[in-house]
Coordinates of C-alpha atoms in Angstrom, one line a residue:
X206 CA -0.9 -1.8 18.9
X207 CA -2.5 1.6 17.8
X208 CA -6.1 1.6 18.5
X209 CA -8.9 0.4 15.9
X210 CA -10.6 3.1 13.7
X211 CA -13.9 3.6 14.3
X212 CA -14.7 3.6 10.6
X213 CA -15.3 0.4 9.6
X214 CA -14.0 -1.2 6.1
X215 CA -17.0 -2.8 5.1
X216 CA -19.0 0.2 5.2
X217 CA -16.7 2.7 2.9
X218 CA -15.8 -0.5 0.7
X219 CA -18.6 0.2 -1.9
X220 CA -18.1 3.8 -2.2
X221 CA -15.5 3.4 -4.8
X222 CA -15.4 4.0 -8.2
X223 CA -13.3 4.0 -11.2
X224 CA -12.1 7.3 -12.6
X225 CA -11.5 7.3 -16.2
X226 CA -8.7 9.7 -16.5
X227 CA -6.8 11.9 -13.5
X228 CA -8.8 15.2 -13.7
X229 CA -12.3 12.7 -13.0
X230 CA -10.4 11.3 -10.4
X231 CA -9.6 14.3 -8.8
X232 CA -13.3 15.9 -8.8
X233 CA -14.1 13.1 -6.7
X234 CA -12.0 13.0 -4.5
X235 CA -12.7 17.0 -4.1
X236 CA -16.3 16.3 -3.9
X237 CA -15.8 13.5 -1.1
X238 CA -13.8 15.5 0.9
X239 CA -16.0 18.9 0.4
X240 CA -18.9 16.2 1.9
X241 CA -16.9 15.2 4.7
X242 CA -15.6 18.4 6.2
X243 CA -19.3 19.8 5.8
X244 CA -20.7 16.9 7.7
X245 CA -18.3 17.8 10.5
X246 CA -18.9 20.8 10.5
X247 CA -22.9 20.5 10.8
X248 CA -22.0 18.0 13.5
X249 CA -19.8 20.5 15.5
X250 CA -22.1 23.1 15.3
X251 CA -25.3 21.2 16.1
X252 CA -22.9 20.1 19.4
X253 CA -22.2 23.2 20.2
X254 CA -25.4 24.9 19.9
X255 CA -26.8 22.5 22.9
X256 CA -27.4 19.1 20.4
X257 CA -26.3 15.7 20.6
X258 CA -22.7 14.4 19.7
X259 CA -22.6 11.9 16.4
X260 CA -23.5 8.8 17.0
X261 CA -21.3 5.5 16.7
X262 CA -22.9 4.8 13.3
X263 CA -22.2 8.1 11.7
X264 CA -18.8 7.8 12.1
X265 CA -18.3 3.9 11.5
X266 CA -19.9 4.6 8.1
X267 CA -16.9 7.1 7.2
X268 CA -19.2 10.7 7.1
X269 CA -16.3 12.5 8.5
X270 CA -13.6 10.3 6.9
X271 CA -10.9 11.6 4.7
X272 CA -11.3 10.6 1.0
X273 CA -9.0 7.5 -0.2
X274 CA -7.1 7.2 -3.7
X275 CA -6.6 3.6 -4.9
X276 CA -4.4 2.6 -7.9
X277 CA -4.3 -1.2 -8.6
X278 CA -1.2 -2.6 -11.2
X279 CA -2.0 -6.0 -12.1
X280 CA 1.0 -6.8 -15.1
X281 CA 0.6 -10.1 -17.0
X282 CA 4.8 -9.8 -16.2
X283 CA 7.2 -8.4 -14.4
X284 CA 7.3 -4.6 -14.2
X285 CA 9.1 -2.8 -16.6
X286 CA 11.8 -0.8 -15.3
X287 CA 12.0 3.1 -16.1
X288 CA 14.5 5.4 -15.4
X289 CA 12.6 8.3 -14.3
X290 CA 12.7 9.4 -10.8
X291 CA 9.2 9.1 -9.8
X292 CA 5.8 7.9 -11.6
X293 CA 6.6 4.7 -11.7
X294 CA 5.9 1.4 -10.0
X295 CA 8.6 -0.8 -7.8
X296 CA 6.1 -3.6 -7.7
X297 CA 2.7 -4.8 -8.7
X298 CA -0.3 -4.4 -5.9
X299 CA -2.8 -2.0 -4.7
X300 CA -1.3 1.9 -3.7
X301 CA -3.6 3.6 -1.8
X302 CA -3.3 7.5 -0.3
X303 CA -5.7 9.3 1.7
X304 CA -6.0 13.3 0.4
X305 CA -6.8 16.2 2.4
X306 CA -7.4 19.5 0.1
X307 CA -7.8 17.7 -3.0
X308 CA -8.3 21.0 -5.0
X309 CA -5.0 22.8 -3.4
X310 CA -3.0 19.8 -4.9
X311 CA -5.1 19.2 -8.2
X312 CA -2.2 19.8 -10.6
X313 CA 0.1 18.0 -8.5
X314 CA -2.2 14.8 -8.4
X315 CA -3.6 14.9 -12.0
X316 CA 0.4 15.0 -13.5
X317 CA 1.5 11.9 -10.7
X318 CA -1.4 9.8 -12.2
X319 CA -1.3 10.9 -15.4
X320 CA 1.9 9.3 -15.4
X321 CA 1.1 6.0 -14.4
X322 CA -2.1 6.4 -16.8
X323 CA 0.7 7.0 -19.4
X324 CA 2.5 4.2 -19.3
X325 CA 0.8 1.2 -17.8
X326 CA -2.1 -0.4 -17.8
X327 CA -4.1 0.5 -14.3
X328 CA -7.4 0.9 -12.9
X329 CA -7.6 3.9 -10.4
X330 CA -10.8 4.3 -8.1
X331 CA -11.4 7.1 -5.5
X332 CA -13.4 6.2 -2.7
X333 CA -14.1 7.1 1.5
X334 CA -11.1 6.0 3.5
X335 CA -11.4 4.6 7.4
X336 CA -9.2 7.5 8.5
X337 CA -11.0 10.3 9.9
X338 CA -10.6 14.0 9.7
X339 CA -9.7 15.6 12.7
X340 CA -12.0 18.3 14.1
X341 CA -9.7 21.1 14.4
X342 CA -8.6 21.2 10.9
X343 CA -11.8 22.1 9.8
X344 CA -12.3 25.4 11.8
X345 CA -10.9 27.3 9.7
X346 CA -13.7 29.4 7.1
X347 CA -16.6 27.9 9.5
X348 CA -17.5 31.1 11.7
X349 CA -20.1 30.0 12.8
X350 CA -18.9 27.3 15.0
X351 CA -18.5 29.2 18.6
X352 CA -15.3 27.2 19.8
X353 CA -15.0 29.6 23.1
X354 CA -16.8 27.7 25.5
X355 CA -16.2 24.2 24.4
X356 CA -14.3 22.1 26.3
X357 CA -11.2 20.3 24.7
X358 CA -11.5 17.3 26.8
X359 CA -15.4 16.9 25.0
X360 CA -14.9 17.3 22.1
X361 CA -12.0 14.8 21.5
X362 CA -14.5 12.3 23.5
X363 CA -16.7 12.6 20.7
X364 CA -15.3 14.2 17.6
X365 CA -12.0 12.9 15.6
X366 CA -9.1 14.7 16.6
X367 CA -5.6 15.2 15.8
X368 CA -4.2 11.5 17.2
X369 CA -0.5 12.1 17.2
X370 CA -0.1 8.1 17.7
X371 CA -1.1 7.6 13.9
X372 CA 0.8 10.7 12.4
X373 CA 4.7 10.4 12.3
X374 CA 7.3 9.8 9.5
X375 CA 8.2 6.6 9.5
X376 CA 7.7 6.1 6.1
X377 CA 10.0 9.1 4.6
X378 CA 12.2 7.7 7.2
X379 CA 12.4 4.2 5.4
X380 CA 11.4 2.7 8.4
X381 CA 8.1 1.5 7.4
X382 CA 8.7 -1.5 4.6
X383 CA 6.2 -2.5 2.2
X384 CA 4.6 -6.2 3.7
X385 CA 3.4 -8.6 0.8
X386 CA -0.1 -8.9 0.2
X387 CA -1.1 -5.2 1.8
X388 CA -2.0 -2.1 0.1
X389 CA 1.3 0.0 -0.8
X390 CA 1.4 3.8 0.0
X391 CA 1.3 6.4 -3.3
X392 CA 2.7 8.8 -1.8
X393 CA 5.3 10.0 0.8
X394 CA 2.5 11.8 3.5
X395 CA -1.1 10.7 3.8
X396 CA -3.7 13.1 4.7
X397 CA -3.5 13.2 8.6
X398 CA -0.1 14.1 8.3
X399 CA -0.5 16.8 5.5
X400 CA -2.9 18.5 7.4
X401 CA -0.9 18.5 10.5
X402 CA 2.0 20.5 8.8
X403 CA -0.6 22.9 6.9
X404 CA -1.9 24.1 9.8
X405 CA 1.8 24.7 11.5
X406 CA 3.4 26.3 7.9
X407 CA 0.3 29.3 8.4
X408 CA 0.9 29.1 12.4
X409 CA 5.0 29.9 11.9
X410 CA 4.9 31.7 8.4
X411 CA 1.9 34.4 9.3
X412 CA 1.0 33.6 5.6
X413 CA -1.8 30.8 3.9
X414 CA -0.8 27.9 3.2
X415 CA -2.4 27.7 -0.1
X416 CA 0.3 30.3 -1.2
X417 CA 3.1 29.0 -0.8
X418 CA 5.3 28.5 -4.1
X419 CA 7.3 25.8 -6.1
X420 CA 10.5 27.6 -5.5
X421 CA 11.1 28.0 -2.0
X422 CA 14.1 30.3 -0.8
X423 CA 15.4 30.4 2.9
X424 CA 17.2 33.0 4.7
X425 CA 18.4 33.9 7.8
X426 CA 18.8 37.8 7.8
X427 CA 15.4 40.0 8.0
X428 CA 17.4 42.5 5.5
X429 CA 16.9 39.8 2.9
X430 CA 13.1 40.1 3.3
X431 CA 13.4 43.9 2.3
X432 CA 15.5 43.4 -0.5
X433 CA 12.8 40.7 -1.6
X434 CA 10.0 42.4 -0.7
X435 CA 11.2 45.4 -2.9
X436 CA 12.3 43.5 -5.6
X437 CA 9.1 41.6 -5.8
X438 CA 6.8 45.0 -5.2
X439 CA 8.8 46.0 -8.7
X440 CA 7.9 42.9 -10.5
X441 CA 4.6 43.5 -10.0
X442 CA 4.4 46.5 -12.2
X443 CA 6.6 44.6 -14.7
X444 CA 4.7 42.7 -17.6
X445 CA 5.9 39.2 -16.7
X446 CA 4.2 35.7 -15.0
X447 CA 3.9 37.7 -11.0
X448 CA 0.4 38.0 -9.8
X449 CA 1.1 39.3 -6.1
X450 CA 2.7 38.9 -3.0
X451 CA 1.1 37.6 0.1
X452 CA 3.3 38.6 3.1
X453 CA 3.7 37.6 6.9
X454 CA 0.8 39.1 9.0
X455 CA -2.0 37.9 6.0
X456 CA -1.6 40.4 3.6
X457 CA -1.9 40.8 -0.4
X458 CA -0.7 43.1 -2.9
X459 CA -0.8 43.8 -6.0
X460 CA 0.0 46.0 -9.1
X461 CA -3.2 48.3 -7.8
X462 CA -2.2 48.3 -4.4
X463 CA -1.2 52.0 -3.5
X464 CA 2.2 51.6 -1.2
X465 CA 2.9 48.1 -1.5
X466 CA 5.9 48.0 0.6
X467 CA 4.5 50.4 3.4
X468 CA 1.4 47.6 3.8
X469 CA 3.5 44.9 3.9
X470 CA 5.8 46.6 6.3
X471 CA 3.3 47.5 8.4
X472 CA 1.4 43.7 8.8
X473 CA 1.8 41.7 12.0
X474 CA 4.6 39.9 10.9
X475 CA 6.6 39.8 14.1
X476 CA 4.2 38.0 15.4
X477 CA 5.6 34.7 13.7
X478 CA 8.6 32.8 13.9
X479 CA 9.2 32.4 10.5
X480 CA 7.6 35.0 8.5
X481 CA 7.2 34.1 4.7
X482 CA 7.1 35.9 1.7
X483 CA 4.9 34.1 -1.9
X484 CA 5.7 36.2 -5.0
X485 CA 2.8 34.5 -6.6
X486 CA 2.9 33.1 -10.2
X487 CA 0.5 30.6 -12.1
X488 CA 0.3 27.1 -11.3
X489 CA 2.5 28.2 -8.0
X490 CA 5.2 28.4 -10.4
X491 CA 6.3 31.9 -8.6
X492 CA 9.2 32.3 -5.5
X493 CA 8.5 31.6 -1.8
X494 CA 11.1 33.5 0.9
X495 CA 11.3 32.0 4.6
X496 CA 13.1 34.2 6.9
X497 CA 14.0 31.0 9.1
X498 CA 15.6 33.1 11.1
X499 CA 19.5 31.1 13.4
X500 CA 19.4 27.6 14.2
X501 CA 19.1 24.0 12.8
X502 CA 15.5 23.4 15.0
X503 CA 14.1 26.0 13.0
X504 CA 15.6 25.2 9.8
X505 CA 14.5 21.0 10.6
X506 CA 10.6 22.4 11.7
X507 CA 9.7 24.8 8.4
X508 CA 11.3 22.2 5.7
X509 CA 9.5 18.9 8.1
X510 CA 6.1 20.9 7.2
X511 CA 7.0 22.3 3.5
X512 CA 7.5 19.1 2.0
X513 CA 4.1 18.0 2.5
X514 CA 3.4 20.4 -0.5
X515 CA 5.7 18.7 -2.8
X516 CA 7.9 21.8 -3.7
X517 CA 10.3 21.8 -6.8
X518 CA 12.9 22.8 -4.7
X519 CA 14.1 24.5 -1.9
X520 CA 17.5 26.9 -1.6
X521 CA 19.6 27.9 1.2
X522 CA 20.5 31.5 0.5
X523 CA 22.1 33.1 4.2
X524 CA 25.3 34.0 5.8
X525 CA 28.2 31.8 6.9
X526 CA 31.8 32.1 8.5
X527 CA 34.2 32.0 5.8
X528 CA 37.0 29.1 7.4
X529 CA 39.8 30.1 5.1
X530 CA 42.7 32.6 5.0
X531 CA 42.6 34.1 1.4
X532 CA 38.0 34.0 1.5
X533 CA 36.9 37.8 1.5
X534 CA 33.7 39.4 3.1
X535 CA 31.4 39.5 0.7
X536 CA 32.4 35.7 -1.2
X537 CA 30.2 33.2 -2.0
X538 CA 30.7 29.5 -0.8
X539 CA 28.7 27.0 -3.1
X540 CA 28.1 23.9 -0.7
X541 CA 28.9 20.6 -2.6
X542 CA 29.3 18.7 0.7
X543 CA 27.8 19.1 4.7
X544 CA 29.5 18.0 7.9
X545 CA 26.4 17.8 9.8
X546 CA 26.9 18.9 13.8
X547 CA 23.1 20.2 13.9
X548 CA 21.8 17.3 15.8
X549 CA 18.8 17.7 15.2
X550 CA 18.2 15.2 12.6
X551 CA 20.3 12.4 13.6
X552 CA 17.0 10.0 15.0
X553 CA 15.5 10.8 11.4
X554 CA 18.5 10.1 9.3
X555 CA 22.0 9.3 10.7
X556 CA 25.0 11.2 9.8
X557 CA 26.6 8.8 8.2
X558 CA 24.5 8.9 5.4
X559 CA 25.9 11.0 2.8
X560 CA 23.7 13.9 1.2
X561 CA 25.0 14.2 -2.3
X562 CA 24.9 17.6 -4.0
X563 CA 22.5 18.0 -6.8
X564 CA 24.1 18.8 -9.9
X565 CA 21.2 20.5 -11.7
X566 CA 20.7 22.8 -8.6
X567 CA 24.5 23.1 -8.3
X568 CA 25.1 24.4 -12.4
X569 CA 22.0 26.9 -11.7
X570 CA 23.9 28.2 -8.7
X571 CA 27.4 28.8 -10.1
X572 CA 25.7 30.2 -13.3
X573 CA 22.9 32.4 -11.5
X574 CA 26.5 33.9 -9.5
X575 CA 28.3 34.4 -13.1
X576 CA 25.0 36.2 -14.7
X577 CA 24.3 38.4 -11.4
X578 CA 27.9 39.4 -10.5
X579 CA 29.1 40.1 -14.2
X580 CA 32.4 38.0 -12.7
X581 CA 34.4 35.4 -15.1
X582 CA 37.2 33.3 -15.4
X583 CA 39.6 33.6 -12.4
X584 CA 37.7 36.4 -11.2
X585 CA 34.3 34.0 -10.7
X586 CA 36.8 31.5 -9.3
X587 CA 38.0 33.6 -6.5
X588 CA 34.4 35.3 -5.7
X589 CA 33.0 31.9 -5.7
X590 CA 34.3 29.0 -3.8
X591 CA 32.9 24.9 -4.5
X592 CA 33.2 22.9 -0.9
X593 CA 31.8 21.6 2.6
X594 CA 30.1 24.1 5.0
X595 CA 30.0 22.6 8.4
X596 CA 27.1 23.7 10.2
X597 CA 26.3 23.6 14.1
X598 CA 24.0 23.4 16.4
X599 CA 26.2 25.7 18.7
X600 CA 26.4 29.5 18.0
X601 CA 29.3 29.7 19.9
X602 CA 31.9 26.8 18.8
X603 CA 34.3 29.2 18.5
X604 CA 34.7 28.8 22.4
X605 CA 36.2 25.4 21.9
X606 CA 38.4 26.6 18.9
X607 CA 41.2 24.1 19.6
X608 CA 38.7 21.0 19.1
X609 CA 36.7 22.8 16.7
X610 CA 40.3 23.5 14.4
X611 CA 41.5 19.9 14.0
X612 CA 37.7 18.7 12.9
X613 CA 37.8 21.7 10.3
X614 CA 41.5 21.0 9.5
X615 CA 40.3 17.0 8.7
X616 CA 37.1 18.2 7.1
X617 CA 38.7 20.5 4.7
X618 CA 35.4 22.7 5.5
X619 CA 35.4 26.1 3.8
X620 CA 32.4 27.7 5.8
X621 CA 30.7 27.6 8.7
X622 CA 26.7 28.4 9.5
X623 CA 23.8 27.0 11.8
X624 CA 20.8 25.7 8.9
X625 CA 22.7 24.8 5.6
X626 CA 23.2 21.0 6.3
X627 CA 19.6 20.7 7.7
X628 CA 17.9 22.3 5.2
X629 CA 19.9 20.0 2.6
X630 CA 19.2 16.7 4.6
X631 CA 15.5 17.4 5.3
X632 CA 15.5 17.7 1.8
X633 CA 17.2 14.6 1.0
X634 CA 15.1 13.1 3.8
X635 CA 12.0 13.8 2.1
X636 CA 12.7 13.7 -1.5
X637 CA 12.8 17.5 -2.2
X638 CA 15.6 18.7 -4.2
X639 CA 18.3 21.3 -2.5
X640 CA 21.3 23.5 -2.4
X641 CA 22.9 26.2 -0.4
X642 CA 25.0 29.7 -1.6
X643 CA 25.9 31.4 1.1
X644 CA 27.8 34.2 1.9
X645 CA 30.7 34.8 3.9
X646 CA 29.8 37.4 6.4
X647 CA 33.0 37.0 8.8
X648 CA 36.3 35.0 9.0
X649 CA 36.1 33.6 13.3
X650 CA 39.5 32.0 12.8
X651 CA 41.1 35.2 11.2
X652 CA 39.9 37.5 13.2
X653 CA 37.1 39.1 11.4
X654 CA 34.8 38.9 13.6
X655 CA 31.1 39.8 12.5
X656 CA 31.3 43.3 14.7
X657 CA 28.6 45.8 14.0
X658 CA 30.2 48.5 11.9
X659 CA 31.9 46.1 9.9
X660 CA 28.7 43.9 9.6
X661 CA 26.8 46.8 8.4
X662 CA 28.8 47.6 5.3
X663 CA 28.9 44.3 4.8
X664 CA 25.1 44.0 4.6
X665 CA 24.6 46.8 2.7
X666 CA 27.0 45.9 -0.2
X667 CA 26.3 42.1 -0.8
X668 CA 22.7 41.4 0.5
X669 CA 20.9 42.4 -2.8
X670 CA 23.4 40.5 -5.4
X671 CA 23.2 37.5 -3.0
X672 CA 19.6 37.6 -3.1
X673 CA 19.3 38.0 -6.9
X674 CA 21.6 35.0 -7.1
X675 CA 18.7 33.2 -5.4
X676 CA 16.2 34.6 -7.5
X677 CA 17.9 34.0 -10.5
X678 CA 18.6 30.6 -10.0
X679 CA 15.3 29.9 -9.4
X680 CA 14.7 31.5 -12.8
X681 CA 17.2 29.2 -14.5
X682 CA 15.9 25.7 -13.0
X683 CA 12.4 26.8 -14.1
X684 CA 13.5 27.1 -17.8
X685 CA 15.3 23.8 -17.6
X686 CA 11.5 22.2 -16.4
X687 CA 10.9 19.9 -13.7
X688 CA 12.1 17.1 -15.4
X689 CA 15.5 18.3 -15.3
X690 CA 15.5 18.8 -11.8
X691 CA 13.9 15.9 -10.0
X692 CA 17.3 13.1 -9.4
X693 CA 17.0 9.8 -8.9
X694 CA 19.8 9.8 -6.0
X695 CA 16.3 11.2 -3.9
X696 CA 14.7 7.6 -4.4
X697 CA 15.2 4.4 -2.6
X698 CA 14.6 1.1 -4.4
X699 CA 11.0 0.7 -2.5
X700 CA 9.8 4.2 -3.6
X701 CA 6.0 5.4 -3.3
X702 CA 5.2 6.2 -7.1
X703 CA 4.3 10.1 -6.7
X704 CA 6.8 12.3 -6.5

């Protein structure tokens, strides 16, 4: 049994209050959680600076506490049953979510409860939860606080801390069921655990959280960053919805910003794993690039801390092994099915479970391929191939070719990479839509190997149209609207109601 909170119920209970509408709602809860991450604050320092710790009744009475969302459906009948993927209800009760950063997901909250608003009848409230904000999530912006000669051990002693006990995914993971007669969650990820992956998506990308975009593109090729980078530096001088970039190593730029490319070439960004790229848009409507860089851990640990943000979507857009005779360099391979050998995901969700392709995502593919390449008819059909990619957690399978051959051969797999399944079961995992376009880089089993002259034409030719494939079909599924893109194959039948 996990151990007691040391906020107590009864003294948060009358702090909530009805909101009228979602946008009230939301100022509350930003105001709340302003007050809490000031009180800690105040309290760190004053500890610091040679004062006393809080005391047991500042924090049973919640002063450091996360604030607390509460939606109560009460139907005179059964509920009605919608079609629509999310904003709805499964069953009538009391959903609750705790919120961290109320004002980075504003527009995401006001839309999830201005659609239960919309269509039943419901009383929302915002209030102080009994889960606490842990210390070191609040450092960031407070430079006063002198952290250097505090001791760790201390300050967890008397400050709320990161308690990886209470943070996990069992609920994404289905393996927390809803119990009669207890609050329901609202959403997949409560605050603790949204905090927990902000704090790693700026430790891994080198960027801000708060930048990243709807539209999330992955790669796994640095020369894909150039070709972004430069693209996006020229859309900035375009008259269209770009802002700026914000680029690994914490840099901006803009349409003033003498030598754009030099400053963002010259940031820190090898310091981070994964460095990230925001082409920055309204309403974080704009185009996030991950250089994930090989391997399913990597690709499992970026989209594990992404979806806490609730993007649109998220695209696989690297190199593969083409697996068949009459494939050239340079052809796409649109994944409509994933043999998963990555591992990494099988405690999470089992590879039996299939991960269906996503038709919106996969009609925005095929035509963003057809609008970049200029190709049609028979010509499209042999540039562009529709089947499983296979993807391992071992670089070097080719070493047990014979085994590796018949499980190909009974597959019918057409390609062959490290990150495409992951990617698209993480985001079947956690409700975030998906799809992968690679391209085939070299044929192992024909004997184009990926050798370094070779590779290097290779790259030069086809990395800017497979790019632009990306971007454009990221341009595509934002015409068609969100509504268009969000399927209902992502949702179990005991679904939180936010998306």
């Amino acid at each position: 049994m996990l151990p007691a909170s040391p906020v107590r119920p009864e003294a948060v209970a009358d702090t909530f209050e009805p909101a009228t509408n979602a946008s009230e709602a939301v100022d509350r809860l930003s105001a709340l959680y302003t007050r809490s991450v000031a009180s800690l604050r105040a309290a760190l320092k004053a500890y610091l600076d040679g004062g006393l710790p809080p005391g047991g009744a500042d924090r049973a009475s919640g002063l450091f506490a996360y604030p607390e969302l509460r939606i109560t459906y009460r139907p005179d009948g059964p509920v009605p049953p919608l079609s629509r993927a999310f904003g709805k209800f499964s069953e009538s009760g009391v959903y609750t979510q705790t919120i961290t950063h109320p004002e980075l997901f504003r527009e995401y909250l006001i839309t999830q409860i201005g659609l239960l608003q919309g269509e039943y009848d419901v009383l929302v409230e915002t209030g102080v939860s009994t889960q606490e904000i842990p210390f070191s999530y609040v450092l960031d912006g407070a430079q006063d606080l002198d952290m250097d000669g505090a001791a760790p051990a201390e300050l967890v002693r008397h400050f709320p801390y990161a308690d990886l006990s209470r943070i996990d995914d069992a609920l994404p993971n289905g393996e927390r069921p809803s119990i009669p007669g207890t609050p329901r969650p609202l959403s997949l990820f409560d605050g603790a655990r949204t905090d927990y992956s902000l704090q790693r998506i700026k430790h891994y990308t080198g960027t801000p959280f708060e930048d990243v975009q709807d539209f999330i593109l992955f790669t796994n090729y640095h020369r894909y960053v150039d070709a972004f980078v430069a693209w996006a530096a020229e859309q900035l001088k375009g008259d269209n919805e770009y802002e700026s970039l914000s680029a690994a190593g914490f840099v901006h730029v803009d349409a003033s910003t003498d030598d754009p490319l030099g400053v963002v070439e010259s940031a820190p960004w090898r310091r981070f794993q994964m460095p990230a790229y925001h082409l920055k848009a309204p309403g974080r409507r704009g185009i996030t690039l991950v250089n994930i860089g090989v391997g399913p851990s990597n690709a499992k640990n970026i989209t594990d801390h992404l979806a806490v943000l609730r993007p649109e979507c998220w695209l696989m857009i690297g190199h593969c092994g083409g697996l068949r005779h009459s494939q050239r360099l340079g052809d796409y391979v649109l994944a409509h099915a994933y043999l998963r050998y990555d591992a990494v995901l099988d405690r999470d969700l089992p590879v039996e479970i299939p991960i269906p392709p996503i038709a919106e995502i996969q009609i925005a593919l095929q035509d963003a391929v057809k609008r970049v390449s200029g190709d049609r008819g028979e010509a499209l059909k042999r540039r562009l191939r529709t089947g499983t990619v296979v993807t391992h957690a071992d670089r070097n399978w080719e070493l047990r070719y014979l085994q590796e051959a018949r499980r190909i051969n009974q597959s019918r797999s057409i390609a062959v990479d490290m990150e495409s399944a992951t990617i698209a079961a993480n985001g079947f995992r956690l409700r975030v839509p998906y799809g992968t376009l690679l391209c085939v880089s070299d044929k192992p089993l024909h004997g184009e190997l990926k050798l370094p002259g070779a590779a290097n034409r290779f790259y030069n030719k086809s990395v800017s149209e497979h790019l632009l494939a990306g971007i454009e079909t990221v341009h595509i599924l934002k015409a068609a609207g969100s509504e268009a893109l969000h399927s209902r194959k992502l949702r179990s039948f005991d679904e939180p109601p936010f998306r």
